[in-house]
PDB file of C-alpha atoms in Angstrom:
ATOM      1  CA  MET A   1     -15.783 126.418 259.218  1.00  0.00           C
ATOM      2  CA  LYS A   2     -17.174 129.918 259.359  1.00  0.00           C
ATOM      3  CA  ASP A   3     -17.521 131.967 262.527  1.00  0.00           C
ATOM      4  CA  GLY A   4     -21.043 133.378 262.641  1.00  0.00           C
ATOM      5  CA  ALA A   5     -19.956 136.400 264.678  1.00  0.00           C
ATOM      6  CA  THR A   6     -16.743 137.472 262.919  1.00  0.00           C
ATOM      7  CA  LYS A   7     -17.670 136.042 259.485  1.00  0.00           C
ATOM      8  CA  GLN A   8     -14.110 134.694 259.248  1.00  0.00           C
ATOM      9  CA  ILE A   9     -12.941 131.193 258.383  1.00  0.00           C
ATOM     10  CA  PRO A  10     -11.009 130.098 261.506  1.00  0.00           C
ATOM     11  CA  ALA A  11     -10.380 126.515 260.362  1.00  0.00           C
ATOM     12  CA  HIS A  12     -10.283 124.573 257.125  1.00  0.00           C
ATOM     13  CA  VAL A  13      -8.828 121.378 255.715  1.00  0.00           C
ATOM     14  CA  VAL A  14      -8.328 120.463 252.058  1.00  0.00           C
ATOM     15  CA  SER A  15      -8.270 116.728 251.460  1.00  0.00           C
ATOM     16  CA  THR A  16      -8.684 114.106 248.765  1.00  0.00           C
ATOM     17  CA  SER A  17     -10.413 111.873 251.300  1.00  0.00           C
ATOM     18  CA  LEU A  18     -13.934 111.807 252.658  1.00  0.00           C
ATOM     19  CA  GLU A  19     -12.849 110.066 255.851  1.00  0.00           C
ATOM     20  CA  LEU A  20     -14.118 111.236 259.223  1.00  0.00           C
ATOM     21  CA  SER A  21     -10.639 112.541 260.001  1.00  0.00           C
ATOM     22  CA  ILE A  22     -11.183 115.574 257.738  1.00  0.00           C
ATOM     23  CA  ALA A  23     -13.924 116.877 260.042  1.00  0.00           C
ATOM     24  CA  GLU A  24     -11.929 115.945 263.133  1.00  0.00           C
ATOM     25  CA  LYS A  25      -8.857 117.838 261.868  1.00  0.00           C
ATOM     26  CA  THR A  26     -10.977 120.890 261.111  1.00  0.00           C
ATOM     27  CA  LEU A  27     -12.524 120.788 264.586  1.00  0.00           C
ATOM     28  CA  GLU A  28      -9.050 120.491 266.120  1.00  0.00           C
ATOM     29  CA  GLN A  29      -7.887 123.527 264.086  1.00  0.00           C
ATOM     30  CA  LEU A  30     -10.910 125.463 265.299  1.00  0.00           C
ATOM     31  CA  LEU A  31     -10.256 124.584 268.926  1.00  0.00           C
ATOM     32  CA  SER A  32      -6.604 125.541 268.545  1.00  0.00           C
ATOM     33  CA  SER A  33      -7.578 128.915 267.052  1.00  0.00           C
ATOM     34  CA  LEU A  34      -9.774 129.480 270.119  1.00  0.00           C
ATOM     35  CA  ASP A  35      -6.993 128.406 272.508  1.00  0.00           C
ATOM     36  CA  TYR A  36      -9.391 125.620 273.512  1.00  0.00           C
ATOM     37  CA  ASN A  37     -11.622 128.238 275.129  1.00  0.00           C
ATOM     38  CA  VAL A  38     -15.122 127.642 273.734  1.00  0.00           C
ATOM     39  CA  HIS A  39     -17.815 130.142 274.725  1.00  0.00           C
ATOM     40  CA  PRO A  40     -20.544 128.377 276.736  1.00  0.00           C
ATOM     41  CA  ASP A  41     -23.193 129.457 274.212  1.00  0.00           C
ATOM     42  CA  ALA A  42     -21.156 128.489 271.127  1.00  0.00           C
ATOM     43  CA  ILE A  43     -23.088 126.544 268.509  1.00  0.00           C
ATOM     44  CA  PHE A  44     -21.459 124.206 266.004  1.00  0.00           C
ATOM     45  CA  HIS A  45     -23.793 124.325 262.993  1.00  0.00           C
ATOM     46  CA  SER A  46     -23.401 122.133 259.925  1.00  0.00           C
ATOM     47  CA  ASP A  47     -25.302 120.313 257.258  1.00  0.00           C
ATOM     48  CA  GLN A  48     -26.244 116.675 257.813  1.00  0.00           C
ATOM     49  CA  GLY A  49     -23.178 115.302 256.059  1.00  0.00           C
ATOM     50  CA  MET A  50     -21.908 111.902 257.140  1.00  0.00           C
ATOM     51  CA  HIS A  51     -19.013 113.452 259.059  1.00  0.00           C
ATOM     52  CA  TYR A  52     -21.220 115.636 261.228  1.00  0.00           C
ATOM     53  CA  THR A  53     -23.813 112.972 261.988  1.00  0.00           C
ATOM     54  CA  HIS A  54     -21.216 110.350 262.944  1.00  0.00           C
ATOM     55  CA  PRO A  55     -21.537 109.525 266.671  1.00  0.00           C
ATOM     56  CA  LEU A  56     -17.774 109.852 267.278  1.00  0.00           C
ATOM     57  CA  PHE A  57     -17.703 113.334 265.758  1.00  0.00           C
ATOM     58  CA  GLN A  58     -20.818 114.391 267.655  1.00  0.00           C
ATOM     59  CA  GLN A  59     -19.150 113.248 270.867  1.00  0.00           C
ATOM     60  CA  LYS A  60     -16.025 115.304 270.073  1.00  0.00           C
ATOM     61  CA  VAL A  61     -18.137 118.391 269.384  1.00  0.00           C
ATOM     62  CA  LYS A  62     -19.944 117.950 272.692  1.00  0.00           C
ATOM     63  CA  LEU A  63     -16.729 117.307 274.644  1.00  0.00           C
ATOM     64  CA  ALA A  64     -15.250 120.463 273.107  1.00  0.00           C
ATOM     65  CA  GLY A  65     -18.107 122.435 274.646  1.00  0.00           C
ATOM     66  CA  PHE A  66     -20.207 123.208 271.586  1.00  0.00           C
ATOM     67  CA  LYS A  67     -23.940 122.749 271.219  1.00  0.00           C
ATOM     68  CA  GLN A  68     -24.483 120.978 267.900  1.00  0.00           C
ATOM     69  CA  SER A  69     -27.029 122.180 265.369  1.00  0.00           C
ATOM     70  CA  MET A  70     -27.740 120.816 261.900  1.00  0.00           C
ATOM     71  CA  SER A  71     -29.589 122.021 258.854  1.00  0.00           C
ATOM     72  CA  ARG A  72     -32.853 120.334 258.071  1.00  0.00           C
ATOM     73  CA  LYS A  73     -32.569 117.640 255.438  1.00  0.00           C
ATOM     74  CA  GLY A  74     -32.728 119.140 251.951  1.00  0.00           C
ATOM     75  CA  LYS A  75     -32.780 122.745 253.247  1.00  0.00           C
ATOM     76  CA  CYS A  76     -29.546 124.327 252.033  1.00  0.00           C
ATOM     77  CA  TRP A  77     -30.797 127.735 253.212  1.00  0.00           C
ATOM     78  CA  ASP A  78     -30.289 126.585 256.806  1.00  0.00           C
ATOM     79  CA  ASN A  79     -26.549 126.610 256.112  1.00  0.00           C
ATOM     80  CA  ALA A  80     -26.596 129.668 253.840  1.00  0.00           C
ATOM     81  CA  PRO A  81     -23.499 131.456 255.229  1.00  0.00           C
ATOM     82  CA  MET A  82     -21.249 128.476 254.515  1.00  0.00           C
ATOM     83  CA  GLU A  83     -22.895 127.696 251.175  1.00  0.00           C
ATOM     84  CA  SER A  84     -22.444 131.352 250.202  1.00  0.00           C
ATOM     85  CA  PHE A  85     -18.770 131.249 251.187  1.00  0.00           C
ATOM     86  CA  PHE A  86     -18.151 128.198 248.999  1.00  0.00           C
ATOM     87  CA  GLY A  87     -19.980 129.826 246.084  1.00  0.00           C
ATOM     88  CA  HIS A  88     -17.878 132.991 246.348  1.00  0.00           C
ATOM     89  CA  MET A  89     -14.677 130.992 246.742  1.00  0.00           C
ATOM     90  CA  LYS A  90     -15.388 128.997 243.581  1.00  0.00           C
ATOM     91  CA  ASP A  91     -16.192 132.193 241.658  1.00  0.00           C
ATOM     92  CA  GLU A  92     -13.262 134.264 242.947  1.00  0.00           C
ATOM     93  CA  MET A  93     -10.431 131.763 243.337  1.00  0.00           C
ATOM     94  CA  ASP A  94      -8.361 130.721 240.336  1.00  0.00           C
ATOM     95  CA  TYR A  95      -8.015 126.977 240.792  1.00  0.00           C
ATOM     96  CA  GLU A  96      -8.571 125.418 237.362  1.00  0.00           C
ATOM     97  CA  ASP A  97      -4.851 125.179 236.600  1.00  0.00           C
ATOM     98  CA  CYS A  98      -3.921 123.411 239.844  1.00  0.00           C
ATOM     99  CA  GLN A  99      -2.143 120.171 238.995  1.00  0.00           C
ATOM    100  CA  THR A 100      -1.719 118.750 242.499  1.00  0.00           C
ATOM    101  CA  ILE A 101      -3.552 118.731 245.798  1.00  0.00           C
ATOM    102  CA  GLU A 102      -0.657 120.758 247.233  1.00  0.00           C
ATOM    103  CA  GLU A 103      -1.216 123.506 244.649  1.00  0.00           C
ATOM    104  CA  LEU A 104      -4.936 123.544 245.406  1.00  0.00           C
ATOM    105  CA  ARG A 105      -4.259 123.597 249.144  1.00  0.00           C
ATOM    106  CA  GLN A 106      -1.974 126.623 248.666  1.00  0.00           C
ATOM    107  CA  ARG A 107      -4.615 128.473 246.603  1.00  0.00           C
ATOM    108  CA  VAL A 108      -7.288 127.766 249.214  1.00  0.00           C
ATOM    109  CA  ASN A 109      -4.981 128.962 252.005  1.00  0.00           C
ATOM    110  CA  GLU A 110      -4.244 132.179 250.084  1.00  0.00           C
ATOM    111  CA  TYR A 111      -7.930 132.764 249.364  1.00  0.00           C
ATOM    112  CA  ILE A 112      -8.952 132.252 252.987  1.00  0.00           C
ATOM    113  CA  LEU A 113      -6.208 134.584 254.210  1.00  0.00           C
ATOM    114  CA  LYS A 114      -7.491 137.255 251.808  1.00  0.00           C
ATOM    115  CA  TYR A 115     -11.099 136.501 252.779  1.00  0.00           C
ATOM    116  CA  ASN A 116     -10.323 136.858 256.484  1.00  0.00           C
ATOM    117  CA  THR A 117      -8.155 139.964 256.241  1.00  0.00           C
ATOM    118  CA  SER A 118      -9.106 142.145 253.287  1.00  0.00           C
ATOM    119  CA  ARG A 119     -12.176 140.934 251.418  1.00  0.00           C
ATOM    120  CA  TYR A 120     -15.372 142.899 252.091  1.00  0.00           C
ATOM    121  CA  GLN A 121     -17.960 140.627 253.683  1.00  0.00           C
TER     122      GLN A 121
END
């Protein structure tokens, strides 16, 4: 997840699964980083991936206090900040030699720490 105001990545999960729980864990991380204090005008924007359109996830987003917004189908530009982040991460992060999901998770964590604290945005 990327904060539209700070441009930082306040929550992320690396997983080998495409289960709904990956989105739920990321949302929980986000809420924890906000001390469960969601601004009344906060918008949760995403693409139309199966996780974000699932009724249970939509309910959790609403209960957390976010207004949900989604990109139009087939319009990647609607989610350009996140797509741009992933593009830069793939270009800048050395991940080809990772042998395990744990190694990849560590590289992603290191990259996001650098991205949030010292990388020009």
